Coordinates of C-alpha atoms and ligand atoms in Angstrom, one line a residue:
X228 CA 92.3 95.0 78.2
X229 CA 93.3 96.5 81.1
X230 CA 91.2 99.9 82.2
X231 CA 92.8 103.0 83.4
X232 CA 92.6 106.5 84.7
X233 CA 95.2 109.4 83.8
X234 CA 95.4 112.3 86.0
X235 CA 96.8 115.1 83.6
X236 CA 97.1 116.0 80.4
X237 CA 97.1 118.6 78.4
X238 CA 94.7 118.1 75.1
X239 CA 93.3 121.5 76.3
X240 CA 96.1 123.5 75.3
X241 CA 96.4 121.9 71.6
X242 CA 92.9 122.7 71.1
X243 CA 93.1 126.3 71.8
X244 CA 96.1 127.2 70.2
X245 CA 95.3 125.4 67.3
X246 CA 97.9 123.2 67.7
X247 CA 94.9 120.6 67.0
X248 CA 91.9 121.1 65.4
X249 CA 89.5 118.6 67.1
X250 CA 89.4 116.2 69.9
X251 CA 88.3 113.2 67.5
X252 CA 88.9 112.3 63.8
X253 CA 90.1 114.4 61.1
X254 CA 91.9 117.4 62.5
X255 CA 93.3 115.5 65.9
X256 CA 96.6 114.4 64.3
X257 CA 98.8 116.4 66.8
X258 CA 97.3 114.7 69.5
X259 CA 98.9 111.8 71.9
X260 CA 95.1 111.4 73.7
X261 CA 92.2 111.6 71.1
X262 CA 88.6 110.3 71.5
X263 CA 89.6 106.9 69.3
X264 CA 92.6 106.6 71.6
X265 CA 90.9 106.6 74.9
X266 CA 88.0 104.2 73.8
X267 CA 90.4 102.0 71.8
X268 CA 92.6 101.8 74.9
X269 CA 90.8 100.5 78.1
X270 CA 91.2 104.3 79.4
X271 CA 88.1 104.8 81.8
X272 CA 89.2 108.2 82.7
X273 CA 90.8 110.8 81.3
X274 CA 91.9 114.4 83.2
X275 CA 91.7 117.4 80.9
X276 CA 94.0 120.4 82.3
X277 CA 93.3 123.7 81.6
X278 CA 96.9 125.0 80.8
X279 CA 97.3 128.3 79.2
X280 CA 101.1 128.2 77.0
X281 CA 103.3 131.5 77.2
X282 CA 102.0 132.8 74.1
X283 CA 98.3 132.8 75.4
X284 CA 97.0 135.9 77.1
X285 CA 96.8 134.5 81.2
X286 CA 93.4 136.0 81.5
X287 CA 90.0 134.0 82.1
X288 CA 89.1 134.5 78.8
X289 CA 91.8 132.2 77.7
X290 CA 90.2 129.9 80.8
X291 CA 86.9 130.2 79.2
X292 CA 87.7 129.4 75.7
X293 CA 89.3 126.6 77.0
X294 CA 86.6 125.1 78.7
X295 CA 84.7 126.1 75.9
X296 CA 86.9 123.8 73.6
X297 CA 86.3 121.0 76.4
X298 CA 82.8 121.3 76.1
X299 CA 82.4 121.2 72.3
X300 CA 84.8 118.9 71.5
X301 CA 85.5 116.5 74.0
X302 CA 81.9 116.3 76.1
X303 CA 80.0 116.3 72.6
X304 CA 82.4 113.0 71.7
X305 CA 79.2 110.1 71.7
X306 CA 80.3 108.3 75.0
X307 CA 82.2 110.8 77.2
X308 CA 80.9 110.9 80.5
X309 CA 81.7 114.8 82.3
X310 CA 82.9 113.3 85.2
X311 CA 81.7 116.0 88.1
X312 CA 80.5 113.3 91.1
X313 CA 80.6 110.0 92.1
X314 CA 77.6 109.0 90.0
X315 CA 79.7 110.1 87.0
X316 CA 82.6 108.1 88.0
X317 CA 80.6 105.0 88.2
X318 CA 79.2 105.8 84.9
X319 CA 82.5 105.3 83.2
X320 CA 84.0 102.1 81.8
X321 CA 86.3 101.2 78.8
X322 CA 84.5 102.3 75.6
X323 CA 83.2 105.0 78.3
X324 CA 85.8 107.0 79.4
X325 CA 85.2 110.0 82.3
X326 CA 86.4 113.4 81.1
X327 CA 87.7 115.3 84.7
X328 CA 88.0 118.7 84.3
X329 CA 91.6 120.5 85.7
X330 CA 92.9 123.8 86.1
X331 CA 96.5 124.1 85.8
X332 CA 97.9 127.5 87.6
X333 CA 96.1 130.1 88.7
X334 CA 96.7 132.8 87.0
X335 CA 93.5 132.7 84.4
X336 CA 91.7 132.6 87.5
X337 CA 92.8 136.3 88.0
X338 CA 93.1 136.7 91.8
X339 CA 88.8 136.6 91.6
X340 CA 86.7 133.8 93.3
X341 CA 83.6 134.8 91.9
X342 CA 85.8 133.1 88.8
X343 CA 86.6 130.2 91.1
X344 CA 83.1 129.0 91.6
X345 CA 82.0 130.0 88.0
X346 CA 84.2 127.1 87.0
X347 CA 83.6 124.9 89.6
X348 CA 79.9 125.1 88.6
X349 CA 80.7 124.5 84.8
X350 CA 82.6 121.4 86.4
X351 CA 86.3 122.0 87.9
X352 CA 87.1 119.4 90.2
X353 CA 90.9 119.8 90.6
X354 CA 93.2 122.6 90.7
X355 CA 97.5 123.1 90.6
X356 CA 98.1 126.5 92.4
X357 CA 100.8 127.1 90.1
X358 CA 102.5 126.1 86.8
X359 CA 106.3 126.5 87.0
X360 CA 106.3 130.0 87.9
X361 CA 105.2 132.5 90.5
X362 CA 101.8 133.7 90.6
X363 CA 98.8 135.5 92.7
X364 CA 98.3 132.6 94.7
X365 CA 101.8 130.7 95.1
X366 CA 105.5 130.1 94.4
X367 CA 105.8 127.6 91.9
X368 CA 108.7 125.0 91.8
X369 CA 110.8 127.1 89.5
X370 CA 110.3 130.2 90.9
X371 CA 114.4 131.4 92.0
X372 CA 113.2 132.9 95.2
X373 CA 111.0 129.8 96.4
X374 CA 108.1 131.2 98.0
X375 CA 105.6 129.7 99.6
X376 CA 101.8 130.6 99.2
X377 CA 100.8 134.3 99.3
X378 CA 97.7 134.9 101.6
X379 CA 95.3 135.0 99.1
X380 CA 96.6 131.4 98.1
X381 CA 95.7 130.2 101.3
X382 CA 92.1 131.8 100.5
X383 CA 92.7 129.9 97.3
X384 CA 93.4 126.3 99.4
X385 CA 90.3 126.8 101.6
X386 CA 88.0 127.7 99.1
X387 CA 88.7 124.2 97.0
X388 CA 88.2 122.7 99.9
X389 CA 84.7 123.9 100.7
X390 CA 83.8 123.7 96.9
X391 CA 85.1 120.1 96.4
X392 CA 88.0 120.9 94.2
X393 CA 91.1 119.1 94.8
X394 CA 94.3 120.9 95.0
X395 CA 97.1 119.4 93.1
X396 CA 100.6 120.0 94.0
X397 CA 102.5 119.0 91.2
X398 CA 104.0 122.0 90.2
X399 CA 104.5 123.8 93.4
X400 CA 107.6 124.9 95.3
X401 CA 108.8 122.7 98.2
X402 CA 107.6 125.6 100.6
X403 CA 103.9 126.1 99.0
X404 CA 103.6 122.1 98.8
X405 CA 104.5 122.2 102.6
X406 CA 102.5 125.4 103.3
X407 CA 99.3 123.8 101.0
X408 CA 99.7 120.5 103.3
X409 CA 99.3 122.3 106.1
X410 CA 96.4 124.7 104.5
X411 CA 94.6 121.9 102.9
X412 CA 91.5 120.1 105.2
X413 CA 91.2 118.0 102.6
X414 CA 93.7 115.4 101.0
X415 CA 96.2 116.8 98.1
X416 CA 97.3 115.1 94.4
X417 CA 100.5 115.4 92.4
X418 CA 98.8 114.9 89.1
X419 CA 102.1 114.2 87.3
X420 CA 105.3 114.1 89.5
X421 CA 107.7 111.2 89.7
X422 CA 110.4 110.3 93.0
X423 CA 113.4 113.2 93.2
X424 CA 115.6 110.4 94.8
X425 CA 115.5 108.4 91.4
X426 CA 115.5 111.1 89.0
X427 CA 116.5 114.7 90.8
X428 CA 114.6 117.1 88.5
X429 CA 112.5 119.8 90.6
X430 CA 109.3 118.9 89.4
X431 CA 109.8 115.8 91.0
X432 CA 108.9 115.0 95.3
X433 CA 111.2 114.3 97.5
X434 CA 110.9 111.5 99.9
X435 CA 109.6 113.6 102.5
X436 CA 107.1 114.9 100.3
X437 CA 105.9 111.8 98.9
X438 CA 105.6 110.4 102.7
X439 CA 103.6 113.8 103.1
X440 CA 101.1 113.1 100.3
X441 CA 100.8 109.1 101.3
X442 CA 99.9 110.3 105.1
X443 CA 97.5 112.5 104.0
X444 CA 95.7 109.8 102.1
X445 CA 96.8 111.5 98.6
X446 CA 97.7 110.6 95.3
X447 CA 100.8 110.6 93.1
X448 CA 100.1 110.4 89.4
X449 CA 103.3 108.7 87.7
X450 CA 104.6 110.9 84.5
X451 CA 106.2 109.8 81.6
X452 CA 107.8 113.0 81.1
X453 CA 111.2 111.9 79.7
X454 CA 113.4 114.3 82.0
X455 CA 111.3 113.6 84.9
X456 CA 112.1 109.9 84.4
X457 CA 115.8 109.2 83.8
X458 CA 118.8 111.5 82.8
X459 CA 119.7 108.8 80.1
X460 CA 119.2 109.9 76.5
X461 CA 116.7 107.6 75.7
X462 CA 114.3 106.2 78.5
X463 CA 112.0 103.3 78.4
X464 CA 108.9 102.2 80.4
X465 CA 111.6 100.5 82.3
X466 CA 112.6 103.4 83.7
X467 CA 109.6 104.0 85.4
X468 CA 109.6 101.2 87.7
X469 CA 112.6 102.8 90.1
X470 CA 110.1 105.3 90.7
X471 CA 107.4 103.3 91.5
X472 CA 110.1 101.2 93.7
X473 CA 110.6 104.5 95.8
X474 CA 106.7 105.5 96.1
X475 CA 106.3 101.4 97.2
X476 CA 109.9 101.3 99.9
X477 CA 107.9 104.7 101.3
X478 CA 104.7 102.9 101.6
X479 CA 103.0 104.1 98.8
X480 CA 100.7 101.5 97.8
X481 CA 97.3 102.8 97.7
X482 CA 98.3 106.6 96.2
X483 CA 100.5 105.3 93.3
X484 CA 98.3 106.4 90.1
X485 CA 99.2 107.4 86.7
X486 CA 99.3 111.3 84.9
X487 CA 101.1 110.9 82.4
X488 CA 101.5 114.7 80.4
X489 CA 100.7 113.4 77.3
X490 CA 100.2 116.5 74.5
X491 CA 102.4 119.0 77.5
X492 CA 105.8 117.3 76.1
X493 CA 107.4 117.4 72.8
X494 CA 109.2 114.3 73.5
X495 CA 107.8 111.2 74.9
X496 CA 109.8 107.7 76.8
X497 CA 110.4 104.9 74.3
X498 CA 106.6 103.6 73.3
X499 CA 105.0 105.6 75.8
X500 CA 103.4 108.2 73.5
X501 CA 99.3 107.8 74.0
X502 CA 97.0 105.9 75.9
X503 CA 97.8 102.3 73.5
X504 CA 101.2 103.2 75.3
X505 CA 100.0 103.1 78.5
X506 CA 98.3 100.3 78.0
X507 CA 101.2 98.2 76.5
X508 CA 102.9 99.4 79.9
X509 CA 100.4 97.9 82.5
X510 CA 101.2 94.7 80.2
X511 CA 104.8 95.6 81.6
X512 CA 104.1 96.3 85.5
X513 CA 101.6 93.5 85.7
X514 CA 104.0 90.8 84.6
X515 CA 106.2 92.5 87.4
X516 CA 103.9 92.7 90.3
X517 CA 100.5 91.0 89.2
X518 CA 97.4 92.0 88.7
X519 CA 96.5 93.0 92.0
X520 CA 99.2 96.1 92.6
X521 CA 98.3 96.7 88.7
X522 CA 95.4 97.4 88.8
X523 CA 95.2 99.4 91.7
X524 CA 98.5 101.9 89.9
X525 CA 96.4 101.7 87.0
X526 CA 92.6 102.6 88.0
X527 CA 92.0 101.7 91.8
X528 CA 93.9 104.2 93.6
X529 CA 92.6 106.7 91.6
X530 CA 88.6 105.7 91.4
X531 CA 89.0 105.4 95.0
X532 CA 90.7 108.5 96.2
X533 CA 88.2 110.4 93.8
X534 CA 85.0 108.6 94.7
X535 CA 85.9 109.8 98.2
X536 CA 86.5 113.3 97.1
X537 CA 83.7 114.2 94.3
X538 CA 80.4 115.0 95.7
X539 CA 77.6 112.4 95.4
X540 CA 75.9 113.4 92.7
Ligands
ZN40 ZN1 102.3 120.3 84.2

């Protein structure tokens, strides 16, 4: 069994709109990630986003019951580890898999700091700026106008990187990704964002931006998001492997990881539907390029880039 670590998705959401009920047996049927899933899977880590849907007030409330939901129903799940430091990551293993906690725009955050580092002490580690749209702190990548990051977003970058939470840049426009490069002391992820020269869909990067992220020392989680992948009706894992073709011809060896959106999309690539999914895939990459490269999309780029990121203890 091959172990690996997912970058984004969005369980979170399911549970608060009731879309699921729980996180692990009876009640998870909507889900593509459950507990059984991960543990059954080789999964050793598992981001949870905090994404608040349209139809959810974009207040901190709706971030707090969220977390809430994280805490009862996914940390209470027997052998979860909160992944919040680099003791934690160490902790996790197949059968063991890390639970990172994500926020996913800004806008539950309410312009407010004080909110910032409330959730950074109940355990945020990573944060997108932006879903698709505008906001306080940023343009995101479907904004018309294409902004860049307001000043109070720039506040936003510095203070995640004083706290230790890492910036993701996965939904961002092209000018806040450049702008948050610039901003950012610390390396930035793209949770879930695939290569714009394979598949040109604006939630994908652009060369230049996936050179950006590689010289930073970053980290680009693959996504199996079907219209992220390929404009064919029907896309398989195969499909995938031009994008990680691109990320390698750019040099992108070490920040290939994997964040694959699972529960964020109603539709999902041939197979590629939950963790057994992913693993079935690695199958696929490693009989491509070996173990070595393999493992390294699948878990060591990712331990590696958060073990240098994540506090000690
Ligand atoms: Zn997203």
């Amino acid at each position: 069994m091959r172990e690996f670590a997912d970058l984004h998705c969005d369980v979170l959401a399911k549970l608060l709109t009731g879309e699921a009920e729980s996180f692990d047996g009876p009640g998870s049927d909507g889900l593509d990630v459950t507990y059984g899933k991960l543990t059954a899977s080789g999964a050793v880590l598992q981001t949870f986003a905090v994404y608040l849907p349209k139809r959810v007030p974009q207040t901190f409330m709706s971030v707090v019951q969220a977390v809430d939901r994280f805490y009862r129903q996914v940390l209470t799940c027997p052998h979860v580890t909160f992944v919040r430091s680099q003791a934690d990551l160490a902790a996790c293993g197949p059968g063991r898999p890390g639970a990172l906690l994500a926020l996913e725009g800004a806008e539950g955050l309410e312009g407010s700091f004080a909110a910032l580092r409330m959730l950074h002490r109940l355990g945020l580690r990573m944060l997108g700026l932006t879903w698709n749209d505008a906001n306080w702190a940023a343009d995101g990548v479907m904004e018309p106008r294409g902004g860049g990051l307001t000043r109070a977003g720039r506040e936003l970058v510095r203070a995640c990187n004083e706290l230790g939470i890492i910036v993701d840049v996965s939904h961002l426009s092209e000018r806040a990704f450049r702008e948050t490069i610039e901003e950012s002391a610390r390396p930035v992820i793209a949770s879930h964002s695939n290569a714009r020269s394979v598949c040109d869909h604006p939630r994908n990067l652009r060369d230049d931006q996936i050179k950006a992220i590689i010289d930073a020392g970053g980290l680009i989680g693959l996504t199996f998001v079907p219209w992220f992948v390929s404009d064919r009706d029907d896309p398989g894992p195969e499909d995938l492997i031009p994008h990680i073709e691109r990320v390698l011809e750019l040099g992108g060896e070490r920040v290939l990881a994997l964040g694959s959106d699972y529960d964020g999309i109603d539709r999902h690539i041939r197979g590629l539907d939950g963790p057994d999914g992913t693993a079935r895939l690695l199958d696929m990459l490693a009989l491509r390029y070996g173990e070595e490269l393999t493992e390294n999309i699948a878990r060591g780029n990712a331990f590696r880039f958060l073990s240098s990121q994540l506090p000690p203890a």
